[in-house]
Coordinates of C-alpha atoms and ligand atoms in Angstrom, one line a residue:
X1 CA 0.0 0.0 0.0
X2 CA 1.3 3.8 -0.7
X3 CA -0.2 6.3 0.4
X4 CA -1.1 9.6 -1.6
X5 CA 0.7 12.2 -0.1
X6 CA -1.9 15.7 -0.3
X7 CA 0.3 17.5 2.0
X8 CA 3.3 17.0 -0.4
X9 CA 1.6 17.8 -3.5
X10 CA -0.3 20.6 -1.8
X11 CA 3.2 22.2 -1.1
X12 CA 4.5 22.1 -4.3
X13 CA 1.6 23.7 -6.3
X14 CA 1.6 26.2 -3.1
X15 CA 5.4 27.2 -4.5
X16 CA 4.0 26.7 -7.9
X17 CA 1.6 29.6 -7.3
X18 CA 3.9 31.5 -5.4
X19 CA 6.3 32.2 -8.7
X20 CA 3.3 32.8 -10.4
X21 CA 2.0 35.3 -8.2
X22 CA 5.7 37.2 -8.3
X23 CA 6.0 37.0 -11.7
X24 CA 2.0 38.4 -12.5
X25 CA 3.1 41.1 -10.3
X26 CA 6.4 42.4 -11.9
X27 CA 5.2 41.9 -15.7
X28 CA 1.2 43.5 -14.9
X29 CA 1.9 45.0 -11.0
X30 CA -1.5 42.6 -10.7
X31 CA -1.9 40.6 -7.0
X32 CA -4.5 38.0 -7.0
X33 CA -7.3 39.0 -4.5
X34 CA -9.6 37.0 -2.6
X35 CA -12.4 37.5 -0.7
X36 CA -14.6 35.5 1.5
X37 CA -17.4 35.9 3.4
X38 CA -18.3 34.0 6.7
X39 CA -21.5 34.0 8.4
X40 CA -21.7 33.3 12.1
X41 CA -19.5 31.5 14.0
X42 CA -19.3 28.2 13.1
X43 CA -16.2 26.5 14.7
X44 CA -15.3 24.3 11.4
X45 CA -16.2 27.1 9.0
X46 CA -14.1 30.1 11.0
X47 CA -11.5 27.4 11.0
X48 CA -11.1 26.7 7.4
X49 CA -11.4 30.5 6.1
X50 CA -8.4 30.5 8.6
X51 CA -6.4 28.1 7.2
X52 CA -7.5 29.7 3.3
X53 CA -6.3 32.9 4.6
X54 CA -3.0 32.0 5.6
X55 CA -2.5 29.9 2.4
X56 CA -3.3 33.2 0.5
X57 CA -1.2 34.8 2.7
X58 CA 1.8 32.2 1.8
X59 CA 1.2 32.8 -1.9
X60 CA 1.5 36.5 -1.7
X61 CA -1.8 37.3 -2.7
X62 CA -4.2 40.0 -0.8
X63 CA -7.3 38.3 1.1
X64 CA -10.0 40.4 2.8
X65 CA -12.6 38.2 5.1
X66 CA -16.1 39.6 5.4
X67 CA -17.3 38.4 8.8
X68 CA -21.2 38.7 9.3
X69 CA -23.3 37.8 12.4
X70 CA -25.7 34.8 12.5
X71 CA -28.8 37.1 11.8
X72 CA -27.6 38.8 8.8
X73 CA -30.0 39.3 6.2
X74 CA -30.3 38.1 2.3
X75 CA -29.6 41.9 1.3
X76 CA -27.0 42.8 3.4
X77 CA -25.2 39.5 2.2
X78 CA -25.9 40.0 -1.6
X79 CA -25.0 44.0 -1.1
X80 CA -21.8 42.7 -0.2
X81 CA -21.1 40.2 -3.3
X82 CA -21.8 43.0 -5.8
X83 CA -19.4 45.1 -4.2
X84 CA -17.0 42.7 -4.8
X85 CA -18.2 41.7 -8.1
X86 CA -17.1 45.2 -9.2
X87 CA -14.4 45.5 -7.2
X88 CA -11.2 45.2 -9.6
X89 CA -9.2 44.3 -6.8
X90 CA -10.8 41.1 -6.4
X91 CA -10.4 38.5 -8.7
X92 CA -12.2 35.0 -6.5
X93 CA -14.7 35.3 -4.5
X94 CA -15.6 32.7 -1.6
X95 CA -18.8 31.8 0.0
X96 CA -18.0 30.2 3.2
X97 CA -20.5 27.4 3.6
X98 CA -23.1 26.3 5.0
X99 CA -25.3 29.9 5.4
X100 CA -28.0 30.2 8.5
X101 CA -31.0 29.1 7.5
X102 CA -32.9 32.6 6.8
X103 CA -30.5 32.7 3.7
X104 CA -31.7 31.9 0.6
X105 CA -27.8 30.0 -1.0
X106 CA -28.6 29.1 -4.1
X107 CA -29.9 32.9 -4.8
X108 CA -26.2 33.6 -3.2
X109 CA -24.2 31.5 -5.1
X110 CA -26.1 32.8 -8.0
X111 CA -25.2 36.1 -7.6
X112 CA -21.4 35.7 -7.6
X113 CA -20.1 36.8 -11.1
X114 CA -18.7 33.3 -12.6
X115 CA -16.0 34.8 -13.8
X116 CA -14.5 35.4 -10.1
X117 CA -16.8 32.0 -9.1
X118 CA -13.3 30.3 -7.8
X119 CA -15.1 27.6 -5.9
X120 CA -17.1 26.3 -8.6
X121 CA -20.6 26.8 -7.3
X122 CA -22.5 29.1 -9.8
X123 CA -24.4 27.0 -12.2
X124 CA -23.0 28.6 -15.3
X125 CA -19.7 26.7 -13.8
X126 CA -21.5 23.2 -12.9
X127 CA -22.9 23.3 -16.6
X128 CA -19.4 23.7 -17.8
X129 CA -18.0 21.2 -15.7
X130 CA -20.7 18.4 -16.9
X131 CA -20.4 19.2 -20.7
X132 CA -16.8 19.1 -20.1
X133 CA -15.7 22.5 -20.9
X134 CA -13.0 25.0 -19.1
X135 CA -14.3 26.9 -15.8
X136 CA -13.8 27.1 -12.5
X137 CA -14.2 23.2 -11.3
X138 CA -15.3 22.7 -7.1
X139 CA -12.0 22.6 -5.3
X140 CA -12.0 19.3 -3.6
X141 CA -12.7 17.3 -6.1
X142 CA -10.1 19.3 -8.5
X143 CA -7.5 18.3 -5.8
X144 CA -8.6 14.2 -5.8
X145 CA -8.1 14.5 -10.4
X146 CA -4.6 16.3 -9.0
X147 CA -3.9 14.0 -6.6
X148 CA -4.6 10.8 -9.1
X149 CA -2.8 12.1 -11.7
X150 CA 0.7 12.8 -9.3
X151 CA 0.7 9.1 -8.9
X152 CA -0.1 8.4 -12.1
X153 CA -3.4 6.1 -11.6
X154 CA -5.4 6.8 -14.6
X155 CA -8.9 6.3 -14.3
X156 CA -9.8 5.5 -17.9
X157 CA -12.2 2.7 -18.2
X158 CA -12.0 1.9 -14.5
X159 CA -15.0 1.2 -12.4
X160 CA -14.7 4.8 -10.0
X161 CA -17.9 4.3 -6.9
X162 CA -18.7 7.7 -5.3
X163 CA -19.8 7.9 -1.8
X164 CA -21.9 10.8 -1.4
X165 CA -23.7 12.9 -3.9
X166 CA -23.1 16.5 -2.6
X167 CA -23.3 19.6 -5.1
X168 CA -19.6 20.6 -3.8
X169 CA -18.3 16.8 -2.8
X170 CA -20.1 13.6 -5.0
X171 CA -21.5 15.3 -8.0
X172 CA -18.8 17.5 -9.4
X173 CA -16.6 14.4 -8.3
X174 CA -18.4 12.2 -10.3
X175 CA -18.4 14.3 -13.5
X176 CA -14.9 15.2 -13.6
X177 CA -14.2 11.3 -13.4
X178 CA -17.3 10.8 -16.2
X179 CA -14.7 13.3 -17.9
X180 CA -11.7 11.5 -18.0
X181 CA -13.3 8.5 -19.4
X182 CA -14.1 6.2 -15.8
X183 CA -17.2 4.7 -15.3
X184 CA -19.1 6.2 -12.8
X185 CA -21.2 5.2 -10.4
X186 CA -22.5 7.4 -7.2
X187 CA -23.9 5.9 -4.0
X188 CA -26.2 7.9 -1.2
X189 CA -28.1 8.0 1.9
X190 CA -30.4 6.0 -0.1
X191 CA -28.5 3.2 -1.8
X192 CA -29.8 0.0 -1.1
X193 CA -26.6 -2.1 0.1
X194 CA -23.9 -0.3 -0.2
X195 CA -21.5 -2.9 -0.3
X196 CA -22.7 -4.4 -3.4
X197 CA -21.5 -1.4 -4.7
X198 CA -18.1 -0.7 -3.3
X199 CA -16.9 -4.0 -4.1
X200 CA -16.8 -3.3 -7.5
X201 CA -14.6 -0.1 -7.2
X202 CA -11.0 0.1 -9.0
X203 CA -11.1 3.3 -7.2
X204 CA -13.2 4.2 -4.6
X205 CA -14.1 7.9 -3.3
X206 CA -15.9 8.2 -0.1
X207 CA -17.4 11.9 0.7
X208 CA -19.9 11.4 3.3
X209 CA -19.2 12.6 7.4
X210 CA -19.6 9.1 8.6
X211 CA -16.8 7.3 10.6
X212 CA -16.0 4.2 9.4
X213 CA -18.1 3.7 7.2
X214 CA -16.3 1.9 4.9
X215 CA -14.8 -0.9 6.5
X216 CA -11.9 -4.0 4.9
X217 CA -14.9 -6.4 3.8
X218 CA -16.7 -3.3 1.1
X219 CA -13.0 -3.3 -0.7
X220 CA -11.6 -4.8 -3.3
X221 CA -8.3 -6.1 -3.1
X222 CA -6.1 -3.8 -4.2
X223 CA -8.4 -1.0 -4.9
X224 CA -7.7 2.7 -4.9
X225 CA -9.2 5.0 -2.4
X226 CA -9.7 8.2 -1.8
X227 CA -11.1 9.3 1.9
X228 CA -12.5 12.9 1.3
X229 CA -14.5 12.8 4.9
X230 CA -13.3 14.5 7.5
X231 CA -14.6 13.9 11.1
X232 CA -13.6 14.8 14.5
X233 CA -13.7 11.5 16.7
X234 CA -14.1 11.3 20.2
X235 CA -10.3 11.6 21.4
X236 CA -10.1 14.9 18.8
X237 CA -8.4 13.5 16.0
X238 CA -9.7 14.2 13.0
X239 CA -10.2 11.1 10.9
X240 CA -11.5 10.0 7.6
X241 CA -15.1 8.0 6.3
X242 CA -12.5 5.3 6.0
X243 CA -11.4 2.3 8.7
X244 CA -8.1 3.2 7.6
X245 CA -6.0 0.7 9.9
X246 CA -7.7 -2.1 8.2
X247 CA -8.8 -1.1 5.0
X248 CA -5.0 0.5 4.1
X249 CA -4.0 -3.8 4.5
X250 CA -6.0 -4.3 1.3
X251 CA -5.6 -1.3 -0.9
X252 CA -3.0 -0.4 -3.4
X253 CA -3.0 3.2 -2.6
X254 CA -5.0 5.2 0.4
X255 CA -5.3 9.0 1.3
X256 CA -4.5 9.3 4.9
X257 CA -6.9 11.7 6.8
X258 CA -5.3 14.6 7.2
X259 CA -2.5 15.1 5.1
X260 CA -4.5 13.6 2.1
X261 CA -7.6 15.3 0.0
X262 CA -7.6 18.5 3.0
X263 CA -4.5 20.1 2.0
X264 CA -5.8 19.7 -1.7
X265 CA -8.5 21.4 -1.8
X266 CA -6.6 24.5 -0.4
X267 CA -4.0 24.1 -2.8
X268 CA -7.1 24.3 -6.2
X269 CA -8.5 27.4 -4.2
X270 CA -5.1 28.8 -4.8
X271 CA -4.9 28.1 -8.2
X272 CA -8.3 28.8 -9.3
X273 CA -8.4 32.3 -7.3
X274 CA -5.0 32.8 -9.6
X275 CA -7.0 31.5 -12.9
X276 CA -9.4 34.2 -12.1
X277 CA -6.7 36.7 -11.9
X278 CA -5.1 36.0 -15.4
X279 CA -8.9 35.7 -16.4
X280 CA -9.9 39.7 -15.0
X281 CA -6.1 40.5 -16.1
X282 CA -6.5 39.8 -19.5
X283 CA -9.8 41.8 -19.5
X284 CA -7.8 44.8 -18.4
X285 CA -5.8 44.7 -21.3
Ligands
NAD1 P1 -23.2 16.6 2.7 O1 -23.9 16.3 4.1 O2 -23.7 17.7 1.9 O3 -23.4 15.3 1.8 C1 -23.2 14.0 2.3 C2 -23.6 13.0 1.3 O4 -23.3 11.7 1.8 C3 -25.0 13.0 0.8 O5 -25.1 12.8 -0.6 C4 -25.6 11.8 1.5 O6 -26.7 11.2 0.7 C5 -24.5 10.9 1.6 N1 -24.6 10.0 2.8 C6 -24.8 10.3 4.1 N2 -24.8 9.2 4.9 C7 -24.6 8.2 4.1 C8 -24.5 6.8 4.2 N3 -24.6 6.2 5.5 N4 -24.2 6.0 3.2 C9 -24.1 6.5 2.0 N5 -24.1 7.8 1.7 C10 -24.4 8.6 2.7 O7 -21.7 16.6 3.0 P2 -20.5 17.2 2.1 O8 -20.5 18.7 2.3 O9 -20.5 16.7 0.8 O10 -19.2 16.6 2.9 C11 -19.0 15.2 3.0 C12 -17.8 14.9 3.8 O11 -16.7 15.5 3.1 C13 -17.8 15.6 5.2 O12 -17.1 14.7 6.1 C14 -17.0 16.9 5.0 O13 -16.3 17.3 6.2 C15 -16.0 16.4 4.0 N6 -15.4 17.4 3.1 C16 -14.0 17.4 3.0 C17 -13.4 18.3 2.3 C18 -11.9 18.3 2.1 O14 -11.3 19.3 1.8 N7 -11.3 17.1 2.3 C19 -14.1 19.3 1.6 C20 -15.5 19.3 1.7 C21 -16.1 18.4 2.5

């Protein structure tokens, strides 16, 4: 078994980005710009616009971090994201999710200009994704296609079996391996025996929130698989959807949890937010 080292890769497309970003800025004087906006104070959310912050931060790009209270209304939230949609200065913009319940998200995502859409969440982007054409592709999946292909597993014509069938998780998962010529099939809260299913994996990618839910009897020998989950267990590790310890026996390759699919997804926010940047710098011109 290897394992798929996200935390490696993650650092060398952070340095990748890094040049770039020096480089965009001594031949235009342009510095990628990101904003985000987080509502209330979830622990998890606050936590991961932290960690996105800092990355930009590493990258030498500028970040700015609306923070709005719990009871914030539709307006004030959409006031804010045409701002920025005008705002030159920003080239990605971030919608920290999930949003309080009052808040109407798909109106939100909607409103984002797709051309700064660096998560991949405005339909005009998930249309693109699906008929296969260039945009700005959900960072956590991006990261698992990056993360494949630095190990060189190619998933044409293998069996691929998504766990969980999320808009920012399963789905756009699923398409970018329909994409790359896999066949594809996607499992959810609903699947009638799931193991029937995972058995028949080549590669297996489980985005879910369940511990252990994928356990050394629902693998093939010597699959692939790629734990997106991440859970905080009851000694305050944080851990996978996958019985790693016994499920890494069987497997060819595994993503550890952390260190594997987490650090990736921070890494494609980097380089999408510095797509957009080349995008709105090429509009300057
Ligand atoms: P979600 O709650 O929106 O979706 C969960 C999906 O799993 C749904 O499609 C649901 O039908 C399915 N599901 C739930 N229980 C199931 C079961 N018992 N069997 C089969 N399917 C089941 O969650 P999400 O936002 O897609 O996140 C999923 C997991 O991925 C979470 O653990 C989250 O923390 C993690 N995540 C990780 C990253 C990363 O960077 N690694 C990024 C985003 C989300």
């Amino acid at each position: 078994m290897q394992l798929l080292d996200g935390k490696a890769l993650s650092q060398k497309i952070e340095q990748t980005v890094h040049l770039q970003v020096k480089e965009l800025k001594k031949e235009a004087g342009i510095v990628p710009g990101l904003a985000v906006i987080l509502v209330g104070h979830d622990e998890a959310s606050a936590a991961y616009v932290n960690m996105k912050k800092k990355a930009c931060d590493r990258v030498g790009f500028y970040s700015v971090t609306h923070e709005m209270p719990e009871d914030i209304s539709q307006d004030a939230i959409e006031n804010t994201i045409i701002m920025m949609n005008k705002n030159p200065n920003i080239d990605g913009i971030l919608i920290q999710l999930p949003l309080p319940p009052q808040i109407d998200t798909t109106k939100i995502l909607e409103l984002v200009d797709p051309s700064k859409d660096v998560d991949g969440f405005h339909p005009y982007n998930v249309g693109r994704l699906t008929t296969g054409l260039d945009g700005f592709v959900p960072c956590t999946p991006l990261g698992v296609m990056h993360l494949l292909a630095e190990y060189n597993i190619d998933v044409k014509g293998k069996n691929c079996v998504v766990v969980g069938a999320s808009n920012i998780v399963g789905k756009p998962m699923a398409a970018l391996l329909l994409n790359a010529n896999a066949t594809v099939e996607i499992c959810h809260i609903f699947t009638d025996d799931l193991k029937k299913h995972t058995l028949k994996a080549d590669v297996l990618l489980v985005g879910v929130g369940v511990i252990n839910l994928i356990k050394e009897d629902m693998v093939k020998q010597d699959a692939v698989i790629i734990d997106i989950g991440i859970n905080r267990a009851d000694n305050g590790k944080l851990v996978g959807d996958v019985d790693f310890e016994n499920v890494s026996k069987k497997c060819s390759y595994i993503t550890p949890v952390p260190g594997g699919v987490g650090p990736m997804t921070i890494a494609m926010l980097l380089s999408n937010t510095f797509k957009a940047a080349k995008i709105n710098a090429s509009k300057r011109v």
